[in-house]
mmCIF file of N, CA, C and O in Angstrom:
data_model
loop_
_atom_site.group_PDB
_atom_site.id
_atom_site.type_symbol
_atom_site.label_atom_id
_atom_site.label_comp_id
_atom_site.label_asym_id
_atom_site.label_seq_id
_atom_site.Cartn_x
_atom_site.Cartn_y
_atom_site.Cartn_z
ATOM 1 N N MET A 2 -17.442 1.650 7.217
ATOM 2 C CA MET A 2 -17.969 2.480 6.478
ATOM 3 C C MET A 2 -16.555 2.090 5.206
ATOM 4 O O MET A 2 -15.290 2.026 5.564
ATOM 5 N N SER A 3 -16.977 1.506 4.551
ATOM 6 C CA SER A 3 -16.025 1.317 2.800
ATOM 7 C C SER A 3 -15.437 2.412 2.255
ATOM 8 O O SER A 3 -15.477 3.718 2.247
ATOM 9 N N LYS A 4 -14.265 1.556 1.742
ATOM 10 C CA LYS A 4 -13.133 2.245 1.634
ATOM 11 C C LYS A 4 -13.469 3.386 0.254
ATOM 12 O O LYS A 4 -13.870 4.703 0.054
ATOM 13 N N ALA A 5 -15.658 2.351 -0.618
ATOM 14 C CA ALA A 5 -15.433 3.673 -1.444
ATOM 15 C C ALA A 5 -16.489 5.111 -1.262
ATOM 16 O O ALA A 5 -16.616 5.833 -1.231
ATOM 17 N N GLN A 6 -17.103 4.311 0.357
ATOM 18 C CA GLN A 6 -17.679 5.603 0.887
ATOM 19 C C GLN A 6 -16.587 6.248 1.518
ATOM 20 O O GLN A 6 -17.514 7.420 1.959
ATOM 21 N N ALA A 7 -15.826 6.208 2.304
ATOM 22 C CA ALA A 7 -14.563 7.039 2.921
ATOM 23 C C ALA A 7 -14.707 8.820 1.053
ATOM 24 O O ALA A 7 -13.715 9.429 1.524
ATOM 25 N N ILE A 8 -13.890 7.752 0.257
ATOM 26 C CA ILE A 8 -13.679 8.240 -1.074
ATOM 27 C C ILE A 8 -14.776 9.588 -1.403
ATOM 28 O O ILE A 8 -14.908 10.391 -1.090
ATOM 29 N N ALA A 9 -16.061 8.968 -1.675
ATOM 30 C CA ALA A 9 -17.316 9.662 -1.350
ATOM 31 C C ALA A 9 -17.645 11.014 -0.522
ATOM 32 O O ALA A 9 -17.567 11.906 -0.904
ATOM 33 N N GLN A 10 -17.358 10.562 0.451
ATOM 34 C CA GLN A 10 -17.129 11.034 1.649
ATOM 35 C C GLN A 10 -16.109 13.269 1.399
ATOM 36 O O GLN A 10 -16.380 13.611 1.721
ATOM 37 N N GLN A 11 -14.949 12.299 1.012
ATOM 38 C CA GLN A 11 -13.931 12.605 1.470
ATOM 39 C C GLN A 11 -13.955 13.853 0.144
ATOM 40 O O GLN A 11 -13.755 15.038 -0.452
ATOM 41 N N LEU A 12 -14.764 12.980 -0.845
ATOM 42 C CA LEU A 12 -14.949 14.304 -2.276
ATOM 43 C C LEU A 12 -16.122 15.040 -2.252
ATOM 44 O O LEU A 12 -15.847 15.990 -3.109
ATOM 45 N N SER A 13 -17.135 15.633 -1.289
ATOM 46 C CA SER A 13 -18.487 16.216 -0.935
ATOM 47 C C SER A 13 -18.933 15.669 -1.746
ATOM 48 O O SER A 13 -19.352 16.669 -2.539
ATOM 49 N N LEU A 14 -19.408 14.582 -2.211
ATOM 50 C CA LEU A 14 -19.855 13.920 -3.302
ATOM 51 C C LEU A 14 -21.460 15.073 -3.008
ATOM 52 O O LEU A 14 -22.225 14.723 -2.373
ATOM 53 N N THR A 15 -22.478 15.085 -4.177
ATOM 54 C CA THR A 15 -24.242 15.529 -4.227
ATOM 55 C C THR A 15 -24.487 13.901 -4.107
ATOM 56 O O THR A 15 -23.728 13.119 -4.622
ATOM 57 N N PRO A 16 -25.442 13.909 -3.606
ATOM 58 C CA PRO A 16 -26.183 12.722 -4.052
ATOM 59 C C PRO A 16 -26.308 12.251 -6.042
ATOM 60 O O PRO A 16 -26.566 10.604 -5.969
ATOM 61 N N GLN A 17 -26.326 12.726 -6.704
ATOM 62 C CA GLN A 17 -26.154 11.974 -7.757
ATOM 63 C C GLN A 17 -25.501 11.390 -7.978
ATOM 64 O O GLN A 17 -24.907 10.762 -8.705
ATOM 65 N N GLN A 18 -24.001 12.943 -7.444
ATOM 66 C CA GLN A 18 -22.627 11.873 -7.915
ATOM 67 C C GLN A 18 -22.615 10.975 -7.142
ATOM 68 O O GLN A 18 -21.585 9.140 -8.033
ATOM 69 N N LYS A 19 -22.952 10.538 -6.148
ATOM 70 C CA LYS A 19 -22.624 9.839 -5.175
ATOM 71 C C LYS A 19 -23.142 7.592 -5.870
ATOM 72 O O LYS A 19 -22.354 6.977 -6.292
ATOM 73 N N GLU A 20 -24.383 7.856 -6.483
ATOM 74 C CA GLU A 20 -25.605 7.163 -7.343
ATOM 75 C C GLU A 20 -24.477 6.490 -8.677
ATOM 76 O O GLU A 20 -24.240 4.860 -8.792
ATOM 77 N N LYS A 21 -23.888 7.021 -8.811
ATOM 78 C CA LYS A 21 -22.469 6.765 -10.296
ATOM 79 C C LYS A 21 -21.248 6.214 -9.876
ATOM 80 O O LYS A 21 -20.667 5.389 -10.088
ATOM 81 N N VAL A 22 -20.880 7.096 -8.656
ATOM 82 C CA VAL A 22 -19.319 7.348 -7.891
ATOM 83 C C VAL A 22 -19.102 5.489 -7.187
ATOM 84 O O VAL A 22 -17.905 5.136 -7.543
ATOM 85 N N LEU A 23 -20.234 6.206 -6.260
ATOM 86 C CA LEU A 23 -20.351 4.385 -6.054
ATOM 87 C C LEU A 23 -19.592 2.909 -5.801
ATOM 88 O O LEU A 23 -19.346 2.286 -5.557
ATOM 89 N N PRO A 24 -20.788 2.761 -7.737
ATOM 90 C CA PRO A 24 -20.418 1.978 -7.632
ATOM 91 C C PRO A 24 -19.353 1.664 -9.137
ATOM 92 O O PRO A 24 -18.584 0.365 -8.345
ATOM 93 N N ILE A 25 -18.671 2.652 -8.651
ATOM 94 C CA ILE A 25 -17.492 2.274 -9.556
ATOM 95 C C ILE A 25 -16.123 2.556 -8.931
ATOM 96 O O ILE A 25 -15.989 1.518 -8.905
ATOM 97 N N LEU A 26 -16.310 2.671 -7.494
ATOM 98 C CA LEU A 26 -15.444 2.570 -6.503
ATOM 99 C C LEU A 26 -15.721 1.859 -5.887
ATOM 100 O O LEU A 26 -14.289 0.520 -5.413
ATOM 101 N N ALA A 27 -16.422 1.079 -6.019
ATOM 102 C CA ALA A 27 -17.180 -0.142 -5.415
ATOM 103 C C ALA A 27 -16.647 -2.095 -5.763
ATOM 104 O O ALA A 27 -15.818 -3.366 -5.849
ATOM 105 N N ALA A 28 -16.729 -1.347 -6.940
ATOM 106 C CA ALA A 28 -16.096 -2.252 -8.372
ATOM 107 C C ALA A 28 -14.080 -2.321 -8.643
ATOM 108 O O ALA A 28 -13.588 -3.664 -8.428
ATOM 109 N N GLU A 29 -13.818 -1.066 -8.414
ATOM 110 C CA GLU A 29 -12.472 -1.417 -7.491
ATOM 111 C C GLU A 29 -11.632 -2.194 -6.695
ATOM 112 O O GLU A 29 -10.667 -2.790 -6.662
ATOM 113 N N ALA A 30 -12.545 -2.276 -5.780
ATOM 114 C CA ALA A 30 -11.706 -2.212 -4.572
ATOM 115 C C ALA A 30 -11.168 -3.547 -4.081
ATOM 116 O O ALA A 30 -9.822 -3.131 -3.496
ATOM 117 N N PRO A 31 -11.843 -4.581 -4.374
ATOM 118 C CA PRO A 31 -11.205 -5.925 -4.000
ATOM 119 C C PRO A 31 -9.983 -5.940 -5.583
ATOM 120 O O PRO A 31 -9.032 -7.043 -5.378
ATOM 121 N N LYS A 32 -10.099 -5.076 -6.841
ATOM 122 C CA LYS A 32 -9.408 -4.846 -7.875
ATOM 123 C C LYS A 32 -7.970 -4.673 -6.887
ATOM 124 O O LYS A 32 -7.017 -5.575 -6.496
ATOM 125 N N VAL A 33 -8.115 -3.744 -6.238
ATOM 126 C CA VAL A 33 -6.883 -2.168 -5.048
ATOM 127 C C VAL A 33 -6.905 -3.777 -3.992
ATOM 128 O O VAL A 33 -5.409 -3.886 -4.155
ATOM 129 N N GLN A 34 -7.275 -3.807 -3.615
ATOM 130 C CA GLN A 34 -7.079 -5.495 -2.406
ATOM 131 C C GLN A 34 -6.349 -6.314 -2.798
ATOM 132 O O GLN A 34 -5.183 -6.851 -1.687
ATOM 133 N N ALA A 35 -6.365 -7.509 -3.034
ATOM 134 C CA ALA A 35 -5.753 -7.694 -4.510
ATOM 135 C C ALA A 35 -4.618 -7.766 -4.560
ATOM 136 O O ALA A 35 -3.628 -8.461 -4.189
ATOM 137 N N ILE A 36 -4.385 -6.464 -4.950
ATOM 138 C CA ILE A 36 -2.884 -6.600 -5.444
ATOM 139 C C ILE A 36 -2.135 -5.827 -4.003
ATOM 140 O O ILE A 36 -0.848 -6.160 -4.120
ATOM 141 N N LYS A 37 -2.593 -4.863 -3.083
ATOM 142 C CA LYS A 37 -1.924 -4.804 -2.026
ATOM 143 C C LYS A 37 -1.962 -5.999 -1.326
ATOM 144 O O LYS A 37 -0.866 -6.245 -0.785
ATOM 145 N N ASN A 38 -2.907 -7.251 -1.133
ATOM 146 C CA ASN A 38 -2.589 -8.040 -0.755
ATOM 147 C C ASN A 38 -0.982 -10.008 -1.109
ATOM 148 O O ASN A 38 -1.310 -10.464 -0.621
ATOM 149 N N ASP A 39 -0.754 -8.920 -2.814
ATOM 150 C CA ASP A 39 -0.226 -9.875 -3.404
ATOM 151 C C ASP A 39 1.076 -10.193 -2.928
ATOM 152 O O ASP A 39 1.908 -8.241 -3.997
ATOM 153 N N ASN A 40 1.893 -10.709 -1.893
ATOM 154 C CA ASN A 40 3.515 -10.954 -1.178
ATOM 155 C C ASN A 40 4.443 -11.002 -2.771
ATOM 156 O O ASN A 40 5.467 -9.927 -2.795
ATOM 157 N N SER A 41 3.910 -11.787 -3.727
ATOM 158 C CA SER A 41 4.467 -11.719 -4.886
ATOM 159 C C SER A 41 5.077 -10.947 -6.071
ATOM 160 O O SER A 41 5.548 -10.677 -6.290
ATOM 161 N N LEU A 42 4.469 -9.795 -5.433
ATOM 162 C CA LEU A 42 4.298 -8.070 -6.690
ATOM 163 C C LEU A 42 6.090 -8.004 -5.880
ATOM 164 O O LEU A 42 5.537 -8.016 -5.229
ATOM 165 N N SER A 43 6.448 -7.298 -6.570
ATOM 166 C CA SER A 43 7.427 -6.143 -6.381
ATOM 167 C C SER A 43 6.335 -5.031 -6.562
ATOM 168 O O SER A 43 5.566 -5.188 -6.562
ATOM 169 N N LYS A 44 7.370 -3.612 -5.728
ATOM 170 C CA LYS A 44 6.922 -2.956 -5.847
ATOM 171 C C LYS A 44 5.992 -1.627 -6.812
ATOM 172 O O LYS A 44 5.422 -1.290 -7.163
ATOM 173 N N LEU A 45 7.047 -2.322 -7.479
ATOM 174 C CA LEU A 45 7.377 -1.178 -8.821
ATOM 175 C C LEU A 45 6.077 -2.453 -9.260
ATOM 176 O O LEU A 45 4.736 -1.558 -10.592
ATOM 177 N N GLN A 46 5.920 -3.732 -9.870
ATOM 178 C CA GLN A 46 4.487 -3.954 -10.581
ATOM 179 C C GLN A 46 3.531 -3.200 -9.630
ATOM 180 O O GLN A 46 2.569 -3.441 -10.149
ATOM 181 N N LYS A 47 3.133 -3.519 -8.088
ATOM 182 C CA LYS A 47 2.206 -3.001 -7.760
ATOM 183 C C LYS A 47 1.937 -1.920 -7.963
ATOM 184 O O LYS A 47 0.515 -1.429 -8.757
ATOM 185 N N ILE A 48 2.487 -0.896 -8.328
ATOM 186 C CA ILE A 48 1.965 0.604 -8.598
ATOM 187 C C ILE A 48 2.184 0.624 -9.423
ATOM 188 O O ILE A 48 0.693 1.491 -10.317
ATOM 189 N N GLU A 49 2.336 0.088 -10.942
ATOM 190 C CA GLU A 49 1.489 -0.801 -11.894
ATOM 191 C C GLU A 49 0.099 -0.692 -12.528
ATOM 192 O O GLU A 49 -0.887 -0.215 -13.032
ATOM 193 N N GLN A 50 0.261 -1.782 -11.675
ATOM 194 C CA GLN A 50 -1.147 -2.162 -12.151
ATOM 195 C C GLN A 50 -2.205 -1.426 -10.983
ATOM 196 O O GLN A 50 -3.354 -1.616 -12.560
ATOM 197 N N LEU A 51 -2.059 -0.729 -9.508
ATOM 198 C CA LEU A 51 -2.911 -0.241 -8.896
ATOM 199 C C LEU A 51 -2.416 1.043 -10.224
ATOM 200 O O LEU A 51 -4.411 1.491 -10.705
ATOM 201 N N LYS A 52 -1.226 1.889 -11.224
ATOM 202 C CA LYS A 52 -2.113 2.705 -11.480
ATOM 203 C C LYS A 52 -3.233 2.474 -13.037
ATOM 204 O O LYS A 52 -3.887 3.360 -13.793
ATOM 205 N N ALA A 53 -3.236 0.923 -13.482
ATOM 206 C CA ALA A 53 -3.364 0.691 -15.126
ATOM 207 C C ALA A 53 -5.041 0.541 -14.446
ATOM 208 O O ALA A 53 -5.474 1.115 -15.451
ATOM 209 N N ILE A 54 -5.504 -0.219 -13.172
ATOM 210 C CA ILE A 54 -7.773 -0.216 -12.541
ATOM 211 C C ILE A 54 -7.425 1.789 -12.607
ATOM 212 O O ILE A 54 -8.606 1.808 -13.341
ATOM 213 N N HIS A 55 -6.932 2.217 -12.505
ATOM 214 C CA HIS A 55 -6.663 3.474 -11.900
ATOM 215 C C HIS A 55 -7.038 4.629 -13.230
ATOM 216 O O HIS A 55 -8.620 5.535 -13.652
ATOM 217 N N GLN A 56 -6.545 3.632 -14.301
ATOM 218 C CA GLN A 56 -6.953 4.930 -15.417
ATOM 219 C C GLN A 56 -8.187 4.288 -16.536
ATOM 220 O O GLN A 56 -8.642 4.178 -17.613
ATOM 221 N N GLN A 57 -8.263 2.879 -15.856
ATOM 222 C CA GLN A 57 -9.709 2.534 -17.224
ATOM 223 C C GLN A 57 -10.911 2.836 -16.112
ATOM 224 O O GLN A 57 -11.448 3.567 -16.548
ATOM 225 N N THR A 58 -10.882 3.662 -14.514
ATOM 226 C CA THR A 58 -11.810 4.158 -14.258
ATOM 227 C C THR A 58 -11.842 5.437 -13.927
ATOM 228 O O THR A 58 -12.164 6.283 -14.409
ATOM 229 N N ASP A 59 -11.031 5.528 -14.615
ATOM 230 C CA ASP A 59 -11.185 7.377 -14.702
ATOM 231 C C ASP A 59 -11.791 8.194 -15.596
ATOM 232 O O ASP A 59 -12.251 9.418 -15.043
ATOM 233 N N PRO A 60 -11.410 8.189 -16.432
ATOM 234 C CA PRO A 60 -12.669 8.895 -17.460
ATOM 235 C C PRO A 60 -14.118 8.152 -16.930
ATOM 236 O O PRO A 60 -14.516 10.335 -17.645
ATOM 237 N N GLN A 61 -14.252 8.089 -16.717
ATOM 238 C CA GLN A 61 -16.072 7.212 -15.858
ATOM 239 C C GLN A 61 -16.118 8.706 -15.171
ATOM 240 O O GLN A 61 -17.297 9.444 -14.462
ATOM 241 N N MET A 62 -15.356 9.011 -13.637
ATOM 242 C CA MET A 62 -14.865 9.655 -12.700
ATOM 243 C C MET A 62 -14.651 11.006 -13.406
ATOM 244 O O MET A 62 -15.628 12.615 -12.765
ATOM 245 N N LYS A 63 -13.343 11.204 -14.437
ATOM 246 C CA LYS A 63 -13.261 12.612 -14.595
ATOM 247 C C LYS A 63 -14.650 13.242 -14.926
ATOM 248 O O LYS A 63 -14.860 14.296 -15.057
ATOM 249 N N ALA A 64 -15.603 12.565 -15.638
ATOM 250 C CA ALA A 64 -17.468 12.695 -16.407
ATOM 251 C C ALA A 64 -18.080 13.085 -15.467
ATOM 252 O O ALA A 64 -18.567 14.182 -15.642
ATOM 253 N N ILE A 65 -18.049 12.041 -14.091
ATOM 254 C CA ILE A 65 -19.043 12.660 -13.093
ATOM 255 C C ILE A 65 -18.551 14.307 -12.497
ATOM 256 O O ILE A 65 -19.378 14.458 -11.603
ATOM 257 N N LEU A 66 -17.325 14.018 -11.814
ATOM 258 C CA LEU A 66 -16.448 14.711 -11.089
ATOM 259 C C LEU A 66 -16.679 16.314 -11.319
ATOM 260 O O LEU A 66 -15.965 16.418 -12.323
ATOM 261 N N SER A 67 -16.382 17.087 -10.614
ATOM 262 C CA SER A 67 -16.202 18.589 -10.838
ATOM 263 C C SER A 67 -14.529 18.750 -10.389
ATOM 264 O O SER A 67 -14.211 17.686 -10.577
ATOM 265 N N PRO A 68 -13.914 19.693 -11.175
ATOM 266 C CA PRO A 68 -12.924 19.399 -10.927
ATOM 267 C C PRO A 68 -12.066 19.655 -10.136
ATOM 268 O O PRO A 68 -10.415 19.000 -10.319
ATOM 269 N N GLU A 69 -12.611 19.524 -9.003
ATOM 270 C CA GLU A 69 -11.753 20.158 -7.604
ATOM 271 C C GLU A 69 -12.098 18.812 -7.173
ATOM 272 O O GLU A 69 -11.256 18.079 -6.896
ATOM 273 N N GLN A 70 -12.953 17.764 -7.371
ATOM 274 C CA GLN A 70 -13.246 17.068 -7.021
ATOM 275 C C GLN A 70 -12.475 16.003 -7.446
ATOM 276 O O GLN A 70 -11.889 15.125 -7.077
ATOM 277 N N TYR A 71 -11.696 15.880 -8.956
ATOM 278 C CA TYR A 71 -11.577 14.841 -9.494
ATOM 279 C C TYR A 71 -9.662 15.130 -8.948
ATOM 280 O O TYR A 71 -9.160 14.592 -10.015
ATOM 281 N N GLN A 72 -9.054 16.674 -8.988
ATOM 282 C CA GLN A 72 -7.806 16.674 -8.581
ATOM 283 C C GLN A 72 -7.877 15.751 -7.461
ATOM 284 O O GLN A 72 -6.986 14.993 -6.440
ATOM 285 N N LYS A 73 -8.633 15.723 -6.663
ATOM 286 C CA LYS A 73 -8.782 15.552 -5.439
ATOM 287 C C LYS A 73 -8.663 14.072 -5.109
ATOM 288 O O LYS A 73 -8.109 13.015 -4.655
ATOM 289 N N LEU A 74 -9.718 12.865 -5.736
ATOM 290 C CA LEU A 74 -9.995 11.834 -6.467
ATOM 291 C C LEU A 74 -7.824 11.001 -6.669
ATOM 292 O O LEU A 74 -7.042 10.368 -6.349
ATOM 293 N N LYS A 75 -7.775 12.564 -7.437
ATOM 294 C CA LYS A 75 -6.315 11.458 -7.750
ATOM 295 C C LYS A 75 -5.208 12.052 -6.915
ATOM 296 O O LYS A 75 -4.012 11.011 -6.876
ATOM 297 N N GLN A 76 -5.172 13.018 -5.999
ATOM 298 C CA GLN A 76 -4.300 12.882 -4.362
ATOM 299 C C GLN A 76 -4.921 11.811 -3.637
ATOM 300 O O GLN A 76 -3.906 11.160 -3.642
ATOM 301 N N ILE A 77 -5.676 11.715 -3.101
ATOM 302 C CA ILE A 77 -6.229 9.783 -3.116
ATOM 303 C C ILE A 77 -5.730 9.324 -3.660
ATOM 304 O O ILE A 77 -4.962 8.131 -2.770
ATOM 305 N N ARG A 78 -5.915 8.958 -4.920
ATOM 306 C CA ARG A 78 -5.584 7.726 -5.606
ATOM 307 C C ARG A 78 -3.585 7.264 -5.332
ATOM 308 O O ARG A 78 -2.458 6.298 -4.623
ATOM 309 N N VAL A 79 -3.160 8.556 -5.367
ATOM 310 C CA VAL A 79 -1.808 8.601 -5.544
ATOM 311 C C VAL A 79 -1.593 7.949 -4.154
ATOM 312 O O VAL A 79 -0.198 7.330 -3.510
ATOM 313 N N GLN A 80 -2.129 9.004 -3.013
ATOM 314 C CA GLN A 80 -1.345 8.247 -1.417
ATOM 315 C C GLN A 80 -1.982 6.582 -1.043
ATOM 316 O O GLN A 80 -0.796 6.263 -0.422
ATOM 317 N N ALA A 81 -3.281 6.140 -1.568
ATOM 318 C CA ALA A 81 -2.949 4.806 -1.483
ATOM 319 C C ALA A 81 -2.247 4.231 -2.506
ATOM 320 O O ALA A 81 -1.826 2.891 -1.735
ATOM 321 N N ILE A 82 -1.500 3.941 -3.991
ATOM 322 C CA ILE A 82 -0.283 3.439 -3.960
ATOM 323 C C ILE A 82 0.701 3.815 -2.957
ATOM 324 O O ILE A 82 1.623 2.534 -2.670
ATOM 325 N N LYS A 83 0.921 5.609 -2.342
ATOM 326 C CA LYS A 83 1.460 4.956 -1.303
ATOM 327 C C LYS A 83 1.433 3.838 -0.650
ATOM 328 O O LYS A 83 3.098 3.157 0.227
ATOM 329 N N ASP A 84 0.520 3.600 0.269
ATOM 330 C CA ASP A 84 0.598 2.897 0.939
ATOM 331 C C ASP A 84 0.462 1.180 0.811
ATOM 332 O O ASP A 84 1.073 0.822 0.918
ATOM 333 N N ALA A 85 0.023 1.756 -0.389
ATOM 334 C CA ALA A 85 -0.223 -0.166 -0.968
ATOM 335 C C ALA A 85 1.398 -0.637 -1.061
ATOM 336 O O ALA A 85 2.468 -1.484 -1.189
ATOM 337 N N THR A 86 1.871 0.111 -1.073
ATOM 338 C CA THR A 86 3.825 -0.376 -1.656
ATOM 339 C C THR A 86 5.238 0.208 -0.572
ATOM 340 O O THR A 86 5.676 -0.118 -0.514
ATOM 341 N N GLN A 87 4.124 0.819 0.570
ATOM 342 C CA GLN A 87 5.032 0.951 2.020
ATOM 343 C C GLN A 87 4.981 -0.148 2.929
ATOM 344 O O GLN A 87 4.664 -0.384 4.223
ATOM 345 N N GLY A 88 3.551 -1.340 2.393
ATOM 346 C CA GLY A 88 2.962 -1.929 3.221
ATOM 347 C C GLY A 88 1.832 -1.914 4.653
ATOM 348 O O GLY A 88 1.480 -2.917 5.145
ATOM 349 N N ARG A 89 1.649 -0.503 4.181
ATOM 350 C CA ARG A 89 -0.145 0.143 5.060
ATOM 351 C C ARG A 89 -1.353 0.119 4.456
ATOM 352 O O ARG A 89 -1.120 0.138 2.904
ATOM 353 N N TYR A 90 -1.960 0.034 4.909
ATOM 354 C CA TYR A 90 -3.854 -0.108 4.905
ATOM 355 C C TYR A 90 -3.687 0.491 5.023
ATOM 356 O O TYR A 90 -4.583 0.843 5.716
#
């Protein structure tokens, strides 16, 4: 299962939401992975770049998700940033 599908499952998306959300998450995934794998970046740089990616897609996600789903997405993203800066994927 891709990271995008795993997130979609955690958010309990409806089929209509999945149609809109999966392409956004799928476009985000390679960028996030590249940042995680870039050992030339400091932890702070990784955090800043990951947050920048999330800020670009946040308005789209907020428009699609319910308030509860959006809060859960924010928690998932915070955890992803922690994992990226601790060297775990």
